[in-house]
Short mmCIF file of C-alpha atoms (C1' of nucleotides) in Angstrom, two decimals:
data_model
loop_
_atom_site.label_atom_id
_atom_site.label_comp_id
_atom_site.label_asym_id
_atom_site.label_seq_id
_atom_site.Cartn_x
_atom_site.Cartn_y
_atom_site.Cartn_z
CA MET A 364 90.90 165.15 151.20
CA HIS A 365 91.63 161.53 151.41
CA GLN A 366 94.36 161.99 153.29
CA THR A 367 93.01 160.17 157.08
CA SER A 368 94.11 156.64 156.71
CA ARG A 369 97.89 157.29 154.53
CA VAL A 370 101.06 157.28 157.00
CA PRO A 371 103.38 160.13 155.14
CA GLY A 372 106.03 159.10 153.01
CA PRO A 373 106.67 157.36 150.46
CA SER A 374 104.69 153.86 150.50
CA LEU A 375 104.26 151.34 147.50
CA ARG A 376 101.21 148.97 147.06
CA ALA A 377 101.08 145.63 144.34
CA VAL A 378 100.04 142.53 144.32
CA VAL A 379 102.83 139.52 144.98
CA PRO A 380 103.75 138.88 141.10
CA PHE A 381 104.54 135.64 141.39
CA GLY A 382 102.86 132.13 142.51
CA LEU A 383 103.22 133.57 146.23
CA GLY A 384 101.64 130.90 149.30
CA ASP A 385 97.27 129.65 148.02
CA PRO A 386 96.47 129.78 144.42
CA GLY A 387 93.36 132.15 144.26
CA LYS A 388 94.23 135.08 147.90
CA VAL A 389 95.16 137.66 146.87
CA MET A 390 98.35 139.06 148.57
CA ARG A 391 99.48 142.00 148.83
CA ARG A 392 102.62 143.77 149.42
CA LEU A 393 102.74 147.71 152.14
CA LEU A 394 105.79 149.05 153.54
CA THR A 395 106.87 148.18 156.39
CA PRO A 396 107.85 151.11 158.79
CA ARG A 397 110.32 150.73 158.10
CA GLN A 398 111.31 150.43 155.08
CA GLN A 399 109.45 153.88 155.09
CA ARG A 400 111.73 155.49 157.18
CA THR A 401 114.60 154.28 154.94
CA LEU A 402 112.81 155.85 151.66
CA ALA A 403 111.81 158.63 153.72
CA ALA A 404 115.45 159.36 154.04
CA LEU A 405 116.41 159.62 150.79
CA ALA A 406 113.20 161.19 149.74
CA THR A 407 112.41 165.36 148.39
CA ARG A 408 108.79 166.21 148.97
CA ILE A 409 107.91 167.96 145.88
CA ASN A 410 103.55 169.38 145.79
CA ALA A 411 103.27 169.92 142.43
CA GLU A 412 100.12 171.20 141.43
CA PRO A 413 98.08 170.97 138.56
CA ARG A 414 99.56 170.50 135.02
CA GLN A 415 102.63 170.98 136.53
CA ILE A 416 105.62 168.73 134.73
CA LEU A 417 107.86 166.75 136.73
CA TYR A 418 110.42 165.62 134.12
CA ARG A 419 110.50 165.61 130.40
CA GLU A 420 111.09 163.44 127.73
CA GLY A 421 114.33 162.89 127.07
CA ALA A 422 116.71 165.04 130.12
CA PRO A 423 118.72 163.24 131.59
CA ALA A 424 117.14 161.58 134.62
CA GLY A 425 118.62 161.74 137.93
CA SER A 426 115.35 160.29 139.95
CA ILE A 427 112.40 157.82 140.23
CA PHE A 428 109.33 159.19 141.81
CA ILE A 429 106.42 157.56 143.92
CA CYS A 430 103.06 158.77 144.05
CA GLY A 431 102.43 159.96 147.25
CA ASP A 432 98.78 161.32 146.93
CA GLY A 433 97.41 163.04 143.24
CA ALA A 434 96.96 161.94 139.72
CA LEU A 435 99.79 162.61 136.78
CA LYS A 436 100.42 160.94 133.62
CA ALA A 437 103.12 160.16 131.26
CA PHE A 438 102.87 160.50 127.36
CA ARG A 439 105.15 161.43 124.87
CA ASP A 440 104.28 163.24 122.05
CA LEU A 441 104.70 161.66 118.52
CA PRO A 442 106.25 163.75 115.33
CA SER A 443 102.58 164.18 113.94
CA GLY A 444 101.17 166.40 116.69
CA LYS A 445 99.71 163.45 118.53
CA ARG A 446 99.73 162.95 122.14
CA ARG A 447 100.02 159.53 123.36
CA ILE A 448 99.42 158.78 127.55
CA LEU A 449 101.31 155.96 128.49
CA ALA A 450 100.17 155.65 131.90
CA PHE A 451 98.26 157.15 134.24
CA MET A 452 99.92 157.44 137.33
CA PHE A 453 97.95 157.54 141.24
CA ALA A 454 99.25 156.94 144.75
CA ASP A 455 101.30 154.50 145.78
CA ASP A 456 102.82 154.23 142.12
CA ALA A 457 106.10 154.38 140.80
CA PHE A 458 107.60 156.81 137.82
CA GLY A 459 110.72 156.84 136.29
CA LEU A 460 111.51 154.85 133.97
CA ALA A 461 114.53 155.57 132.24
CA GLU A 462 116.56 154.34 129.30
CA ASN A 463 120.10 154.37 128.04
CA GLY A 464 120.34 157.38 130.64
CA ARG A 465 117.16 159.67 129.66
CA TYR A 466 114.04 160.50 130.83
CA VAL A 467 111.64 158.42 128.16
CA ASN A 468 108.04 160.87 128.59
CA THR A 469 107.51 163.61 129.68
CA VAL A 470 104.90 163.78 133.31
CA GLN A 471 103.20 165.54 133.97
CA ALA A 472 100.65 166.66 137.78
CA LEU A 473 96.70 166.21 136.11
CA LYS A 474 95.58 167.38 139.86
CA LYS A 475 97.64 168.88 142.90
CA THR A 476 99.81 166.38 143.97
CA THR A 477 102.84 165.18 146.13
CA CYS A 478 105.56 163.05 145.01
CA TYR A 479 107.97 161.38 146.71
CA ARG A 480 111.56 162.07 144.25
CA ILE A 481 114.28 159.50 144.77
CA ALA A 482 118.39 160.45 143.47
CA ILE A 483 119.54 157.20 140.99
CA GLU A 484 122.39 156.88 142.56
CA ALA A 485 121.64 157.54 146.49
CA LEU A 486 118.17 154.22 145.28
CA VAL A 487 121.03 152.02 144.07
CA PRO A 488 123.33 151.53 147.29
CA VAL A 489 120.21 150.79 149.20
CA LEU A 490 118.47 148.50 147.21
CA GLN A 491 121.67 146.27 146.55
CA GLN A 492 121.85 146.08 150.65
CA ASP A 493 118.47 145.62 151.55
CA ALA A 494 116.45 142.66 148.93
CA GLU A 495 114.01 143.01 151.14
CA LEU A 496 112.86 146.34 150.02
CA GLN A 497 114.01 145.87 146.01
CA TRP A 498 111.32 143.08 146.63
CA HIS A 499 108.53 145.81 146.43
CA PHE A 500 110.28 146.47 143.32
CA LEU A 501 110.05 144.63 141.77
CA CYS A 502 106.96 143.44 142.98
CA LYS A 503 104.97 146.97 141.87
CA ILE A 504 107.42 146.90 138.59
CA THR A 505 106.09 144.04 137.47
CA HIS A 506 102.18 145.09 138.89
CA GLU A 507 102.89 147.63 136.86
CA LEU A 508 103.89 145.24 133.96
CA ARG A 509 101.17 143.62 133.38
CA GLU A 510 99.11 146.73 134.31
CA SER A 511 100.28 147.46 131.25
CA GLN A 512 100.01 145.04 129.47
CA ARG A 513 96.05 144.89 130.29
CA ARG A 514 96.21 148.75 129.17
CA ALA A 515 97.73 146.98 125.59
CA LEU A 516 94.63 144.31 125.57
CA ALA A 517 92.24 146.88 125.71
CA VAL A 518 93.47 148.71 123.29
CA GLY A 519 94.09 146.59 121.06
CA ARG A 520 89.60 146.53 121.14
CA ARG A 521 87.20 148.25 118.08
CA SER A 522 84.82 149.32 119.82
CA ALA A 523 84.89 152.60 121.48
CA THR A 524 82.37 151.24 124.46
CA GLY A 525 84.11 149.07 125.08
CA ARG A 526 87.66 150.48 125.30
CA PHE A 527 86.01 153.21 127.63
CA ALA A 528 84.00 150.33 129.60
CA MET A 529 87.76 149.31 130.14
CA PHE A 530 89.24 152.43 130.95
CA LEU A 531 86.52 153.03 133.66
CA LYS A 532 87.66 149.23 135.54
CA MET A 533 90.68 150.23 134.97
CA LEU A 534 90.54 153.08 136.86
CA GLU A 535 88.38 151.96 139.90
CA ARG A 536 90.96 149.27 139.90
CA ARG A 537 93.62 151.16 141.19
CA THR A 538 91.44 154.24 142.81
CA GLN A 539 89.88 152.67 145.94
CA GLU A 540 89.42 155.27 148.24
CA SER A 541 86.62 156.55 146.70
CA PRO A 542 82.53 155.33 147.17
CA LYS A 543 80.75 152.17 146.43
CA ASN A 544 80.08 152.62 142.47
CA SER A 545 81.65 156.60 142.33
CA ILE A 546 84.42 156.22 140.15
CA SER A 547 86.14 159.77 140.16
CA LEU A 548 88.53 160.58 136.03
CA PRO A 549 90.28 163.66 136.76
CA MET A 550 91.13 164.41 133.21
CA SER A 551 90.09 165.15 130.68
CA ARG A 552 88.43 164.24 127.56
CA SER A 553 90.60 164.63 125.38
CA GLU A 554 93.77 162.43 127.86
CA ILE A 555 91.71 159.51 127.84
CA ALA A 556 91.85 159.56 123.66
CA ASP A 557 95.09 159.80 124.66
CA TYR A 558 95.85 156.99 126.11
CA LEU A 559 92.89 154.90 124.21
CA GLY A 560 93.63 156.41 121.15
CA LEU A 561 90.69 157.64 120.34
CA SER A 562 89.12 160.52 118.79
CA LEU A 563 87.86 162.30 121.42
CA GLU A 564 84.87 163.24 119.33
CA SER A 565 84.62 159.43 120.14
CA VAL A 566 85.97 159.56 124.01
CA SER A 567 82.76 162.17 123.94
CA ARG A 568 79.86 159.85 121.69
CA ALA A 569 80.62 156.72 124.33
CA THR A 570 79.88 158.46 127.79
CA ALA A 571 76.82 159.57 126.21
CA GLN A 572 76.35 157.08 124.37
CA LEU A 573 76.80 154.55 127.86
CA VAL A 574 75.11 156.93 129.89
CA ARG A 575 71.90 156.37 127.51
CA GLU A 576 71.75 153.06 128.14
CA GLN A 577 71.42 153.10 131.29
CA VAL A 578 74.75 151.57 131.53
CA ILE A 579 76.18 155.23 134.42
CA GLU A 580 75.85 158.41 135.25
CA PHE A 581 78.45 161.89 135.45
CA ARG A 582 77.87 163.97 138.21
CA GLY A 583 79.60 166.59 137.46
CA ALA A 584 82.62 165.67 134.25
CA HIS A 585 84.87 164.51 136.00
CA GLU A 586 82.73 161.70 139.08
CA VAL A 587 80.88 158.99 137.01
CA ARG A 588 78.56 156.78 139.28
CA VAL A 589 78.49 153.32 137.68
CA ILE A 590 74.56 153.15 137.58
CA ASP A 591 74.45 148.87 136.03
CA ARG A 592 77.58 146.89 136.86
CA PRO A 593 76.29 143.80 135.10
CA LYS A 594 76.45 145.99 131.54
CA LEU A 595 79.50 147.25 132.37
CA GLU A 596 81.47 144.56 133.14
CA LYS A 597 80.01 142.62 129.92
CA LEU A 598 81.14 145.73 127.95
CA ALA A 599 84.39 145.15 129.24
CA SER A 600 84.96 142.03 129.80
CA ASN A 601 86.84 142.16 126.10
CA LEU A 602 83.96 140.49 124.01
CA MET B 1459 121.62 125.73 115.63
CA HIS B 1460 122.31 129.78 117.37
CA GLN B 1461 124.26 128.47 119.96
CA THR B 1462 127.80 129.39 118.66
CA SER B 1463 128.99 131.93 121.06
CA ARG B 1464 125.92 131.89 123.96
CA VAL B 1465 127.11 129.66 126.79
CA PRO B 1466 124.08 127.61 128.55
CA GLY B 1467 122.57 128.32 130.91
CA PRO B 1468 120.16 130.69 132.31
CA SER B 1469 119.99 134.07 131.79
CA LEU B 1470 119.15 137.42 130.86
CA ARG B 1471 120.37 140.72 128.95
CA ALA B 1472 118.08 144.08 129.77
CA VAL B 1473 119.09 147.83 129.68
CA VAL B 1474 119.48 149.65 132.67
CA PRO B 1475 116.77 151.03 133.18
CA PHE B 1476 117.64 153.54 135.56
CA GLY B 1477 119.31 156.72 134.38
CA LEU B 1478 123.57 154.94 135.64
CA GLY B 1479 126.48 157.03 134.10
CA ASP B 1480 125.85 158.82 131.42
CA PRO B 1481 122.91 159.74 129.83
CA GLY B 1482 122.94 158.25 125.60
CA LYS B 1483 125.02 156.02 126.57
CA VAL B 1484 124.02 151.55 125.68
CA MET B 1485 124.31 150.01 129.56
CA ARG B 1486 123.60 146.15 129.40
CA ARG B 1487 123.56 144.38 131.68
CA LEU B 1488 124.36 141.01 131.49
CA LEU B 1489 124.62 138.42 134.38
CA THR B 1490 128.15 137.11 136.15
CA PRO B 1491 128.83 133.08 136.05
CA ARG B 1492 129.07 133.16 139.21
CA GLN B 1493 125.23 133.89 138.90
CA GLN B 1494 124.49 132.09 135.74
CA ARG B 1495 125.47 128.79 137.95
CA THR B 1496 123.44 129.82 140.96
CA LEU B 1497 120.83 130.15 138.68
CA ALA B 1498 121.50 127.06 136.50
CA ALA B 1499 121.05 125.50 140.19
CA LEU B 1500 118.00 125.87 140.60
CA ALA B 1501 116.81 125.40 137.27
CA THR B 1502 115.21 122.69 135.11
CA ARG B 1503 115.79 122.28 131.73
CA ILE B 1504 113.00 121.99 129.68
CA ASN B 1505 113.44 120.48 125.66
CA ALA B 1506 110.03 122.61 123.90
CA GLU B 1507 108.18 121.05 120.92
CA PRO B 1508 106.67 123.48 118.28
CA ARG B 1509 103.74 124.42 119.79
CA GLN B 1510 104.06 122.70 123.50
CA ILE B 1511 102.33 124.50 125.64
CA LEU B 1512 104.56 125.62 129.04
CA TYR B 1513 101.80 126.71 131.27
CA ARG B 1514 97.87 128.04 130.80
CA GLU B 1515 96.47 130.28 132.33
CA GLY B 1516 94.49 129.45 136.04
CA ALA B 1517 96.24 127.19 136.35
CA PRO B 1518 98.40 126.96 139.62
CA ALA B 1519 101.63 129.71 138.85
CA GLY B 1520 104.39 127.74 140.51
CA SER B 1521 108.07 128.53 138.57
CA ILE B 1522 108.87 131.37 136.58
CA PHE B 1523 110.59 130.84 133.51
CA ILE B 1524 114.02 131.78 131.45
CA CYS B 1525 113.57 131.72 127.94
CA GLY B 1526 117.37 130.33 126.35
CA ASP B 1527 116.31 129.99 123.10
CA GLY B 1528 114.08 129.92 120.45
CA ALA B 1529 110.82 131.56 120.45
CA LEU B 1530 107.43 131.72 122.51
CA LYS B 1531 104.25 133.47 122.35
CA ALA B 1532 102.24 134.43 126.01
CA PHE B 1533 98.51 134.58 124.66
CA ARG B 1534 95.32 134.91 125.78
CA ASP B 1535 91.40 133.63 124.21
CA LEU B 1536 88.82 135.92 125.17
CA PRO B 1537 84.89 134.65 126.28
CA SER B 1538 84.58 135.71 121.98
CA GLY B 1539 86.87 132.72 121.02
CA LYS B 1540 88.89 135.83 119.90
CA ARG B 1541 92.83 135.31 120.75
CA ARG B 1542 94.88 138.05 122.53
CA ILE B 1543 98.95 137.74 121.93
CA LEU B 1544 100.20 139.63 125.08
CA ALA B 1545 104.05 138.79 124.39
CA PHE B 1546 106.84 136.79 122.25
CA MET B 1547 109.53 135.81 123.72
CA PHE B 1548 113.31 135.45 122.46
CA ALA B 1549 117.17 134.66 124.53
CA ASP B 1550 117.23 136.35 127.89
CA ASP B 1551 113.24 136.52 128.29
CA ALA B 1552 111.56 135.79 131.62
CA PHE B 1553 107.87 134.76 131.31
CA GLY B 1554 106.22 133.31 133.93
CA LEU B 1555 104.01 136.22 135.84
CA ALA B 1556 100.83 135.16 138.07
CA GLU B 1557 98.31 136.78 139.95
CA ASN B 1558 97.11 135.67 143.19
CA GLY B 1559 99.26 132.53 142.44
CA ARG B 1560 98.12 131.78 138.79
CA TYR B 1561 99.55 132.55 135.76
CA VAL B 1562 97.42 135.39 133.79
CA ASN B 1563 98.25 133.56 129.90
CA THR B 1564 98.70 130.74 128.04
CA VAL B 1565 102.36 129.90 126.76
CA GLN B 1566 102.79 128.02 123.60
CA ALA B 1567 106.34 126.98 122.13
CA LEU B 1568 106.77 128.39 118.36
CA LYS B 1569 109.30 126.66 117.77
CA LYS B 1570 112.26 123.94 119.02
CA THR B 1571 113.32 126.62 122.20
CA THR B 1572 115.32 125.81 125.50
CA CYS B 1573 113.73 126.49 128.77
CA TYR B 1574 114.82 127.23 131.82
CA ARG B 1575 111.66 126.76 134.30
CA ILE B 1576 113.37 127.36 138.67
CA ALA B 1577 109.88 127.49 141.03
CA ILE B 1578 108.66 130.58 142.42
CA GLU B 1579 109.69 128.90 146.31
CA ALA B 1580 113.61 127.73 145.16
CA LEU B 1581 114.02 131.04 143.55
CA VAL B 1582 112.27 134.26 146.13
CA PRO B 1583 114.90 133.12 149.24
CA VAL B 1584 117.90 133.73 146.21
CA LEU B 1585 116.61 135.86 145.61
CA GLN B 1586 116.44 138.22 149.01
CA GLN B 1587 119.18 137.04 149.80
CA ASP B 1588 121.14 138.35 145.89
CA ALA B 1589 120.41 141.42 145.47
CA GLU B 1590 122.52 141.43 143.65
CA LEU B 1591 120.75 139.08 141.01
CA GLN B 1592 117.50 140.69 141.67
CA TRP B 1593 118.99 143.50 140.59
CA HIS B 1594 118.66 141.87 137.30
CA PHE B 1595 115.71 140.80 137.42
CA LEU B 1596 113.80 143.85 138.39
CA CYS B 1597 116.08 145.94 135.73
CA LYS B 1598 114.57 142.62 133.05
CA ILE B 1599 110.61 142.68 134.10
CA THR B 1600 111.64 146.98 133.60
CA HIS B 1601 112.92 146.51 130.24
CA GLU B 1602 109.74 144.33 129.55
CA LEU B 1603 107.12 146.80 130.68
CA ARG B 1604 109.29 149.64 128.31
CA GLU B 1605 108.55 147.04 126.01
CA SER B 1606 104.91 146.39 126.84
CA GLN B 1607 104.29 150.29 126.71
CA ARG B 1608 105.92 150.31 122.91
CA ARG B 1609 103.88 147.63 121.99
CA ALA B 1610 100.94 149.59 123.41
CA LEU B 1611 102.01 152.09 121.24
CA ALA B 1612 101.94 150.74 118.00
CA VAL B 1613 98.46 149.17 119.02
CA GLY B 1614 96.87 152.24 118.79
CA ARG B 1615 97.56 153.40 115.89
CA ARG B 1616 95.30 153.28 112.97
CA SER B 1617 96.58 152.10 109.39
CA ALA B 1618 97.65 148.36 109.80
CA THR B 1619 101.11 148.73 107.90
CA GLY B 1620 101.83 151.01 110.51
CA ARG B 1621 101.48 148.65 112.93
CA PHE B 1622 103.31 145.93 110.68
CA ALA B 1623 106.53 148.34 110.28
CA MET B 1624 105.95 148.39 114.45
CA PHE B 1625 106.12 144.57 115.18
CA LEU B 1626 108.95 144.96 112.34
CA LYS B 1627 110.76 147.15 114.53
CA MET B 1628 110.28 145.49 117.54
CA LEU B 1629 112.03 142.15 116.87
CA GLU B 1630 114.50 143.66 114.62
CA ARG B 1631 115.69 145.61 118.43
CA ARG B 1632 115.03 141.60 119.98
CA THR B 1633 116.70 139.44 118.06
CA GLN B 1634 119.82 140.21 116.43
CA GLU B 1635 121.08 138.00 116.25
CA SER B 1636 120.16 137.93 112.45
CA PRO B 1637 122.15 139.13 109.40
CA LYS B 1638 122.34 143.24 108.62
CA ASN B 1639 118.89 143.97 107.70
CA SER B 1640 117.46 140.45 107.68
CA ILE B 1641 114.21 139.54 109.68
CA SER B 1642 112.82 136.53 111.01
CA LEU B 1643 108.93 135.60 111.83
CA PRO B 1644 108.47 132.44 113.80
CA MET B 1645 105.21 133.40 114.36
CA SER B 1646 102.21 133.03 110.88
CA ARG B 1647 100.30 135.88 109.80
CA SER B 1648 96.82 135.05 112.37
CA GLU B 1649 99.44 135.91 115.43
CA ILE B 1650 100.96 138.64 114.15
CA ALA B 1651 97.42 140.02 113.89
CA ASP B 1652 96.68 138.64 117.25
CA TYR B 1653 99.66 140.95 118.48
CA LEU B 1654 98.76 143.97 116.45
CA GLY B 1655 94.88 144.16 117.42
CA LEU B 1656 94.51 143.15 113.48
CA SER B 1657 92.27 140.06 111.23
CA LEU B 1658 94.27 138.26 109.47
CA GLU B 1659 94.00 139.14 106.24
CA SER B 1660 94.52 143.00 107.38
CA VAL B 1661 98.13 141.74 107.87
CA SER B 1662 98.65 139.90 105.01
CA ARG B 1663 97.38 143.64 103.16
CA ALA B 1664 99.79 145.35 105.13
CA THR B 1665 102.44 142.53 104.23
CA ALA B 1666 101.92 142.71 100.49
CA GLN B 1667 101.39 146.74 99.92
CA LEU B 1668 105.55 146.88 101.55
CA VAL B 1669 106.29 144.26 99.66
CA ARG B 1670 104.66 145.70 96.31
CA GLU B 1671 106.20 149.77 97.69
CA GLN B 1672 109.27 148.50 97.90
CA VAL B 1673 110.45 148.36 101.15
CA ILE B 1674 110.96 144.73 102.30
CA GLU B 1675 111.01 141.46 100.40
CA PHE B 1676 110.16 138.36 101.55
CA ARG B 1677 112.89 135.04 101.46
CA GLY B 1678 110.44 132.94 102.78
CA ALA B 1679 107.05 133.12 104.28
CA HIS B 1680 108.92 133.21 107.61
CA GLU B 1681 111.89 135.59 106.80
CA VAL B 1682 112.00 139.41 105.69
CA ARG B 1683 114.71 141.70 104.08
CA VAL B 1684 114.68 144.54 104.43
CA ILE B 1685 115.03 147.35 101.06
CA ASP B 1686 115.07 150.93 102.14
CA ARG B 1687 115.14 151.61 105.54
CA PRO B 1688 114.52 155.35 105.99
CA LYS B 1689 110.69 154.56 104.87
CA LEU B 1690 110.79 151.95 106.50
CA GLU B 1691 111.86 154.04 109.59
CA LYS B 1692 109.27 156.51 108.41
CA LEU B 1693 107.20 153.99 108.48
CA ALA B 1694 107.07 152.93 112.27
CA SER B 1695 108.10 156.36 113.34
CA ASN B 1696 104.43 155.95 114.42
CA LEU B 1697 103.45 159.24 112.55
"C1'" DC C 926 80.17 188.76 133.50
"C1'" DG C 927 84.08 187.70 129.81
"C1'" DG C 928 86.64 185.39 127.35
"C1'" DA C 929 89.29 180.43 126.79
"C1'" DC C 930 89.09 176.16 126.90
"C1'" DT C 931 86.63 171.46 127.21
"C1'" DA C 932 82.56 168.86 125.64
"C1'" DT C 933 79.48 168.15 122.48
"C1'" DT C 934 76.79 166.68 118.08
"C1'" DG C 935 76.03 166.12 113.34
"C1'" DA C 936 77.76 164.61 107.85
"C1'" DG C 937 80.95 162.96 104.77
"C1'" DA C 938 85.77 160.23 103.89
"C1'" DC C 939 88.85 156.45 105.19
"C1'" DT C 940 90.29 152.70 107.28
"C1'" DC C 941 89.92 148.36 108.50
"C1'" DC C 942 87.12 143.55 109.63
"C1'" DT C 943 83.87 139.93 108.14
"C1'" DC C 944 82.14 136.86 104.67
"C1'" DA C 945 84.06 133.98 101.13
"C1'" DA C 946 86.72 132.21 96.98
"C1'" DC C 947 91.01 130.94 96.09
"C1'" DT C 948 96.03 129.89 95.52
"C1'" DA C 949 100.12 128.24 97.88
"C1'" DA C 950 101.98 125.50 100.62
"C1'" DC C 951 103.56 121.61 103.77
"C1'" DG C 952 103.11 116.58 105.71
"C1'" DT C 953 101.48 111.97 104.93
"C1'" DG C 954 100.00 107.66 103.22
"C1'" DG C 955 99.70 104.98 99.76
"C1'" DC D 599 107.71 109.15 94.09
"C1'" DC D 600 102.50 111.90 93.06
"C1'" DA D 601 97.69 112.48 94.64
"C1'" DC D 602 95.72 113.50 98.04
"C1'" DG D 603 94.21 116.97 102.55
"C1'" DT D 604 95.11 120.14 105.64
"C1'" DT D 605 96.49 125.23 106.56
"C1'" DA D 606 99.11 128.69 105.99
"C1'" DG D 607 98.29 132.37 102.80
"C1'" DT D 608 96.19 135.79 99.57
"C1'" DT D 609 92.66 138.67 97.23
"C1'" DG D 610 88.00 140.43 96.76
"C1'" DA D 611 83.54 143.16 97.68
"C1'" DG D 612 79.99 144.65 100.95
"C1'" DG D 613 79.43 147.15 105.74
"C1'" DA D 614 80.87 148.88 110.36
"C1'" DG D 615 82.64 152.07 112.53
"C1'" DT D 616 85.92 155.29 113.98
"C1'" DC D 617 88.06 159.92 111.82
"C1'" DT D 618 87.87 164.40 110.82
"C1'" DC D 619 85.96 168.83 110.27
"C1'" DA D 620 83.14 172.00 111.84
"C1'" DA D 621 80.24 174.32 114.36
"C1'" DT D 622 77.26 174.30 118.64
"C1'" DA D 623 76.66 173.65 123.48
"C1'" DG D 624 78.17 174.51 128.26
"C1'" DT D 625 81.82 174.81 131.38
"C1'" DC D 626 85.45 177.55 134.71
"C1'" DC D 627 88.52 180.77 135.81
"C1'" DG D 628 89.57 184.85 136.27
#
DNA sequence: CGGACTATTGAGACTCCTCAACTAACGTGG
DNA sequence: CCACGTTAGTTGAGGAGTCTCAATAGTCCG
């Protein structure tokens, strides 16, 4: 649907994480066509259906993945039965981190999604050869580290509406495919709750409050329009 | 003090983040002596006093840092006056992430600390040339990403004692310089609170409870001994 | 059209936060 | 060496916010 300007094949996108260039200037890195071909040669394309699980926590980790289009979640089930979502992944996001040779969480598609799977054994030698390409991965992972820290910040907040506001902004940053002031939520309330460390009821109450206060409005349960942006910014800005 | 078996000069340590080798087997990567010399040639040694600030949020980012010995904190001050600590850094940890050419948080030493500062302009070309060395950085950052996700998990918990238990385990993982069952806390209660998203009173009450329940005991305010490890594990294990 | 899942709303319990007073530890200077 | 002031840490009471449990509406899909 949003395939208009996207090249087929794996790609990564990240803000350069180190102090190069002029301070204050945004620098983004995209794969060159040649690098994209290199990766494409190694990759297997996967078309995942909604709810399809790409891999499970604890399984031997043989590949890393790049999301081409769609959305996924990475989660972990706790002994108590609770589930915590560690990250949502969208186009150009990489995933498949392992520890001691095993995946550390389970990854599942939220909707129809296309991914690229690249075998570790094939990728690592290529990265060892191609420092330029590896540099992209380094930038990307660093980008994700920052994002994860941002999330930790959000989750530390007390108020549910504040957390939800930060969540909206995070989604907006990640999925600029959207028309102005429109944010799509491809996940359920309960998934948002598991991500933010709230109960799904609290998420529901938070959205209700934001709607009541004319900060946002819903076009269906999974599409948000921002009405009062200053107010949203203020709520999100971690006061 | 703990310099006994440590080589002078920058070093990184990380668990290999991808699925190489036998699943279940821990693999660690250490810099080779040659790589260490390469980094040392680029690095400036810094001896930081307690409370010394290495750089401030928003400053133009010209260098990345590696902690050789000691401990630091990376924090951000919020508009409300609250302070959130994003990470504690110990030996072999790298820091100095930037976004758009500026540091994203402030870094301050907790005690006497030696660091290595490496100018970005010098480092990047070396990494572009030396894929092997860059690979170490990739592993390290990935390691930190996992750690950050773990923290987000901890901060999402409801109970203060649970959060504190996870904090203890995190410290234990990071600073194995310690004798068995002994964990040193080089930071204040209030810094722990800012890290865990609690009030310092809650941290104090949490420690008091763990002491009351004979799970831990204090040798001075900054040294913990684990008495009942199973109980600590249970508290930490995110039930 | 029916059924199952998702989302909303309400009432009471629980936990932490804030405010405040107090104690302990530390470093400094007389 | 001790007195003092400052900072760090502990403990108590009340209030705010979320969680849980439960019942009700809404939505999607077959």
